[in-house]
Coordinates of C-alpha atoms in Angstrom, one line a residue:
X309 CA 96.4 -153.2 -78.3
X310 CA 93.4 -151.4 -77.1
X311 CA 90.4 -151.2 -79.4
X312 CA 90.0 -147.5 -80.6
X313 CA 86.4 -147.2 -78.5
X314 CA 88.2 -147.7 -75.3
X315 CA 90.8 -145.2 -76.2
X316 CA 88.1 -142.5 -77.0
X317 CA 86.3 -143.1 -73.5
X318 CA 89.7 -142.9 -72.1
X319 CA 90.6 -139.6 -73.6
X320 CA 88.1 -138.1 -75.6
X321 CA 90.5 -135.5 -76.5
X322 CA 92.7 -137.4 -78.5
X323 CA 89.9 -139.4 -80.1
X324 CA 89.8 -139.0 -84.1
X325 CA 86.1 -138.7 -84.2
X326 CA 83.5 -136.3 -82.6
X327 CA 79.4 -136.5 -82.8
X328 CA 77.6 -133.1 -83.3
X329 CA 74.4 -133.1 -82.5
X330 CA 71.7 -130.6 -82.7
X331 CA 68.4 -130.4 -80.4
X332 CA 66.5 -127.9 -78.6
X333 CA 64.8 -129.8 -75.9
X334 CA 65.3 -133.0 -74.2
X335 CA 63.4 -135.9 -75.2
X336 CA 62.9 -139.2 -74.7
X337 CA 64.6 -139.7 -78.5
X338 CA 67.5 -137.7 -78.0
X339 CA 68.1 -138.9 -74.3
X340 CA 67.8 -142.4 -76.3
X341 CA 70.0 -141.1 -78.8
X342 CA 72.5 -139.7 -76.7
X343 CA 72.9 -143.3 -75.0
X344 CA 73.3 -144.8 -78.0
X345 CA 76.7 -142.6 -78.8
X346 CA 77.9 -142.6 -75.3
X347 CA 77.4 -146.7 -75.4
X348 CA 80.1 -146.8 -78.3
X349 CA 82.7 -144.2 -76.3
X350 CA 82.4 -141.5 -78.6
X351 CA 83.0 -137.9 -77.5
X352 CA 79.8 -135.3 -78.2
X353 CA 78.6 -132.1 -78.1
X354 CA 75.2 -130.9 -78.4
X355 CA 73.9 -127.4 -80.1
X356 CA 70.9 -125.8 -79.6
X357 CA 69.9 -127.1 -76.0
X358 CA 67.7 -124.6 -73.8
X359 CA 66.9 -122.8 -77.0
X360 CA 63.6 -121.9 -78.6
X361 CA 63.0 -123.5 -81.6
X362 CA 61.7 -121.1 -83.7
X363 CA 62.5 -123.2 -86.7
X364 CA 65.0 -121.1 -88.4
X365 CA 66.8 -123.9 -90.0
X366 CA 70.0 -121.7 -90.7
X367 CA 70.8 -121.1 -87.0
X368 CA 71.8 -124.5 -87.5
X369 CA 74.2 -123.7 -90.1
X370 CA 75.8 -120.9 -87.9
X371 CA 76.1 -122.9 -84.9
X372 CA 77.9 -125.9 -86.1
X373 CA 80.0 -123.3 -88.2
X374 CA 81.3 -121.6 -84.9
X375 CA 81.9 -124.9 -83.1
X376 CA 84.1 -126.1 -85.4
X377 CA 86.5 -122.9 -85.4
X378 CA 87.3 -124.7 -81.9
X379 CA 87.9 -128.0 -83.1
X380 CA 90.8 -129.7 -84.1
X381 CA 90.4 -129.5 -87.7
X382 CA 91.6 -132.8 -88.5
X383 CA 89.1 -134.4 -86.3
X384 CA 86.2 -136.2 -88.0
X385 CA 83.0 -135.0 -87.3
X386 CA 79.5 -136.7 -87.3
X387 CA 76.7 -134.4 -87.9
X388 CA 73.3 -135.3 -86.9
X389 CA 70.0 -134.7 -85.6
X390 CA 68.8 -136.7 -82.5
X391 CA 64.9 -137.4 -82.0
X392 CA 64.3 -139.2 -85.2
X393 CA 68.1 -140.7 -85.7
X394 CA 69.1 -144.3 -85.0
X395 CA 72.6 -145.8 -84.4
X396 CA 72.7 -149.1 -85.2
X397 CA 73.4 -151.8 -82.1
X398 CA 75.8 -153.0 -84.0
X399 CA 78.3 -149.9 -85.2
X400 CA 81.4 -149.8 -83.4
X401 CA 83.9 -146.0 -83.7
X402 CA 85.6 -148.3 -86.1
X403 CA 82.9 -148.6 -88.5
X404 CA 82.2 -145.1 -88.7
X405 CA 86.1 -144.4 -89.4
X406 CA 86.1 -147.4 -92.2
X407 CA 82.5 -146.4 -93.8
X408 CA 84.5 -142.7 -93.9
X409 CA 87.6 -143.9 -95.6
X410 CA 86.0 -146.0 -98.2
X411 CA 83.6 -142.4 -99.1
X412 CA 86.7 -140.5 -98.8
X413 CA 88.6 -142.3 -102.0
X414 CA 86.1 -140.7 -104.1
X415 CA 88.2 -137.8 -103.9
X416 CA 85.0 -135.8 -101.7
X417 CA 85.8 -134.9 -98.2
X418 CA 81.7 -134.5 -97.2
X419 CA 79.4 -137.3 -97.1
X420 CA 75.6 -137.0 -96.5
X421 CA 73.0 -139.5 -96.0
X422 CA 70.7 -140.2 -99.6
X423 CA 67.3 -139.6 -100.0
X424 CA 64.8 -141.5 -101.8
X425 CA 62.7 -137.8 -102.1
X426 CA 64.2 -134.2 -102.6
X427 CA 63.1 -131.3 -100.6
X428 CA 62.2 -128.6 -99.5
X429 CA 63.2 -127.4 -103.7
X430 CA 61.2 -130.0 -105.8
X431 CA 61.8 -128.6 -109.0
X432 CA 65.6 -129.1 -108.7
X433 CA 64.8 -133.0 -108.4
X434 CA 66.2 -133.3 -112.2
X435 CA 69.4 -132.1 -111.6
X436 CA 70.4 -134.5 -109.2
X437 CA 72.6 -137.0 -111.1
X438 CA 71.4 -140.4 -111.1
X439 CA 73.9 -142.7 -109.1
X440 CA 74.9 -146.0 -110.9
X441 CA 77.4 -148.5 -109.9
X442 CA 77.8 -152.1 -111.2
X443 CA 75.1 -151.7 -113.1
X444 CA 72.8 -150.6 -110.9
X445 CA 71.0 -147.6 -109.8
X446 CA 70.3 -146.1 -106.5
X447 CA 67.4 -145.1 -105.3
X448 CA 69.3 -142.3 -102.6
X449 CA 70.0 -139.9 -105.2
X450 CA 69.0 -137.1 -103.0
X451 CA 70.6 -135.1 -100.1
X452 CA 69.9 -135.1 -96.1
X453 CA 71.0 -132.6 -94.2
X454 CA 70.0 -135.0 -91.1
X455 CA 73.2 -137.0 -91.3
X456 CA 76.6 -135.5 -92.2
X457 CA 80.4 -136.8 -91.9
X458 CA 83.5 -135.0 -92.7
X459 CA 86.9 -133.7 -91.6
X460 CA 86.4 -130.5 -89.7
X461 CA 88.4 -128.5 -91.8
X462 CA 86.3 -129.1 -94.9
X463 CA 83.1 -128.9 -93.1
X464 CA 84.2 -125.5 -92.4
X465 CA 84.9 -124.5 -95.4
X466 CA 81.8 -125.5 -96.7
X467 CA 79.6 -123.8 -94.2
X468 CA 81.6 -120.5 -94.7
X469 CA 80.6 -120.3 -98.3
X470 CA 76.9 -121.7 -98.7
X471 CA 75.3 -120.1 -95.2
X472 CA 72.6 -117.6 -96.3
X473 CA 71.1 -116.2 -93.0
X474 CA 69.4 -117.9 -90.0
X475 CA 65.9 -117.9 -92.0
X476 CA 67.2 -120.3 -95.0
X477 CA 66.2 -123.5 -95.0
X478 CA 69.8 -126.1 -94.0
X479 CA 69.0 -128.4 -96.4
X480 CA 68.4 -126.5 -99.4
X481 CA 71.5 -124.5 -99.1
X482 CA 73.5 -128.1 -98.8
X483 CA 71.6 -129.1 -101.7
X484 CA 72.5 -126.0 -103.7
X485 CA 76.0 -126.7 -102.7
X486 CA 76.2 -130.1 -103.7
X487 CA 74.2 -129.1 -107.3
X488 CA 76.7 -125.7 -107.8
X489 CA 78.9 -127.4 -107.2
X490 CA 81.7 -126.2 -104.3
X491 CA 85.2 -127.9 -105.7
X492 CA 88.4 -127.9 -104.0
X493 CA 91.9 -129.2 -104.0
X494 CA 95.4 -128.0 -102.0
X495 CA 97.2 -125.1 -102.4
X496 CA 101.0 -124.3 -100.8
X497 CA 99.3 -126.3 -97.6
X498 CA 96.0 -124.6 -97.9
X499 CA 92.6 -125.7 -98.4
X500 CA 91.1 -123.3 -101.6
X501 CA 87.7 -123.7 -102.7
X502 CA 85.9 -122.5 -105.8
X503 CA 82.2 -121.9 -106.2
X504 CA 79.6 -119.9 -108.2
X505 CA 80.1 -117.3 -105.4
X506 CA 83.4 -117.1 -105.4
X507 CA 84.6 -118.2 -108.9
X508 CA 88.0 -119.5 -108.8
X509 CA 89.4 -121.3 -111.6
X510 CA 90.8 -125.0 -110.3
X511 CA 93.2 -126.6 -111.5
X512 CA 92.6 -129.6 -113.1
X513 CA 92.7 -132.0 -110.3
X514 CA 89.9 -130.3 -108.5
X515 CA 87.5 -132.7 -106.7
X516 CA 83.6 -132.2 -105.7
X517 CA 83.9 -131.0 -101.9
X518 CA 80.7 -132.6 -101.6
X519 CA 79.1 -135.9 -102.3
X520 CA 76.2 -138.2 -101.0
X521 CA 76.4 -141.6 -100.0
X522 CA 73.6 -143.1 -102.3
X523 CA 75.0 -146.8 -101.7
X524 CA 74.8 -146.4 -97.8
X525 CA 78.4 -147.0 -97.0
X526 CA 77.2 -144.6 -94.1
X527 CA 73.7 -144.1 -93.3
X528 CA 70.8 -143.5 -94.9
X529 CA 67.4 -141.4 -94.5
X530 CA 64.2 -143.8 -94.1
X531 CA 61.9 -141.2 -96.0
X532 CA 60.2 -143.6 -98.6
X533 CA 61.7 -147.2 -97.1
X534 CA 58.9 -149.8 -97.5
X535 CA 59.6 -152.4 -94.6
X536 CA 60.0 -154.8 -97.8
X537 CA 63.2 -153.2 -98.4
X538 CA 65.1 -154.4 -95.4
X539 CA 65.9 -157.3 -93.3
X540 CA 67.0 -157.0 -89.6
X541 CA 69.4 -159.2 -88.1
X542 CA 72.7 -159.4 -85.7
X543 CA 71.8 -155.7 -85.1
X544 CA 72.2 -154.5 -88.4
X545 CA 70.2 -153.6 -91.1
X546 CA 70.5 -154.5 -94.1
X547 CA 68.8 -152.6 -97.4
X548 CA 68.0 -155.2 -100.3
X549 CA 68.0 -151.9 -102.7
X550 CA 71.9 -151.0 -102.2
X551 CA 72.8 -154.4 -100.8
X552 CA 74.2 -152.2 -97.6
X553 CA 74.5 -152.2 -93.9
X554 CA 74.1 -149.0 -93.1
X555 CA 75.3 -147.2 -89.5
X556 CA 72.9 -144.6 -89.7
X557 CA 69.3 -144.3 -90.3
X558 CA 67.8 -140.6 -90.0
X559 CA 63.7 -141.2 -90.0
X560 CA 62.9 -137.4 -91.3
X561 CA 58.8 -136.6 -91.9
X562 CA 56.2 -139.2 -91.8
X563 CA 59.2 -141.8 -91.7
X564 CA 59.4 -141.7 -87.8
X565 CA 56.6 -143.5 -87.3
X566 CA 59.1 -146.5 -88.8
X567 CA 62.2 -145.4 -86.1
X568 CA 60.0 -147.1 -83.3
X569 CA 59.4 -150.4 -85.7
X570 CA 62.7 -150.6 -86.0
X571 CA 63.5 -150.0 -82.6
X572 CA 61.4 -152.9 -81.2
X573 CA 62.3 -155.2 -83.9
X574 CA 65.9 -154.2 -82.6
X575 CA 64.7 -155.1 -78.9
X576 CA 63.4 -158.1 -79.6
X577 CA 66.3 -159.9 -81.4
X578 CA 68.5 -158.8 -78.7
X579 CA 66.0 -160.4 -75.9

């Protein structure tokens, strides 16, 4: 039986995932970057190319919102940026559909990557919940709007309700949807959502539309990684904070300078 990256390159189509990515100029990052999802046989579509950037953050928000009233809306979707993202050597389409199923029995539909630092609002930093699991605590207890993963259908739900003009900053209006926060469940068939916005009352089996992945089931932003943290080997990384393997590393801020570490080290192992 074919492997599910050979049929994606075969008929993209009919593949059950889809990368969206979001640049305004070509680079040699996101030409990099592009490679990297191509290598794997998984369908993409870029927004924001031959644009200026004029950084209004929220004409990312509207964008991605009218893509996905064209796309199947059971596909999954992969949101990202591209100059300062990595794929790992190592992540097959598999992965990416395993690391979504495991986030998915949480009951939340919308994963993004954690944070070791919240921004752009820093005085909402305490109302993040602290995210414990056998004991432990994680130091992603923050969202990134850099890397995203969800069923299109709940993606756009989500960006119907929280998009607040293209002069808003992306991340904070995900954070403020994650910290409201946007519930859902099924209704007759139908996806019905409840929010401060639009105050519905759910019924008790309700679930959190959105939720990070703090234990980096997915991927993970580098913002505040010490190269202590982390081993490299077989093409993978692996964090000694979350004892993960992440498939996605999104190196936002000062952090890039540590995407081109990684990238060598990367090189090297494979030579």
């Amino acid at each position: 039986m074919p492997s599910v990256s050979v049929g994606c390159a075969a008929d993209p189509h009919n593949c059950p995932i889809q990368w969206v990515l979001y640049y305004t100029e070509c680079s040699k990052n996101s030409n990099r970057f592009v490679q990297e999802i191509v290598s794997k046989g998984i369908p993409f579509h870029v927004l924001g190319l031959g644009t200026h950037w004029k950084k209004i953050w929220g004409d990312r928000v509207r964008r991605f919102h009218d893509y996905l009233t064209m796309v199947d809306p059971e596909k999954i979707i992969v949101w990202s940026d591209a100059d300062d993202v990595l794929l790992m050597p190592s992540a097959t389409i598999q992965d990416l559909l395993d690391a979504y199923k495991d986030l998915e029995a949480s009951g939340s539909k919308i994963f993004f990557a954690g944070e070791e630092a919240c921004w752009p609002f820093l005085s909402t930093a305490r109302d993040f919940p602290v995210q414990e699991r056998n004991n432990q605590t994680s130091p992603f207890r923050y969202l990134n709007a850099g890397l995203m993963i969800g069923k299109a259908k709940y993606l756009l739900e989500l960006l119907r309700y929280i998009y607040d003009g293209d002069c808003v900053d992306d991340q904070g209006m995900y954070q403020k949807a994650y910290l409201d926060p946007i519930v859902y469940w099924r209704e007759s068939g139908h996806i019905k959502v409840s929010t401060s916005r639009k105050p519905i009352q759910p019924p008790n089996e309700a679930k959190n539309l959105i939720a990070i992945d703090a234990w980096n089931r997915f991927g993970l932003a580098m913002f505040g990684v010490k190269e202590t943290d982390y081993d490299i080997t077989n093409g993978s990384l692996s964090l000694k904070t979350t004892h993960s393997k992440p498939l996605l590393m999104h190196f936002a801020g000062k952090s890039r300078q540590k995407m081109q570490t990684i990238l060598d080290q990367l090189s090297n192992e494979a030579t």
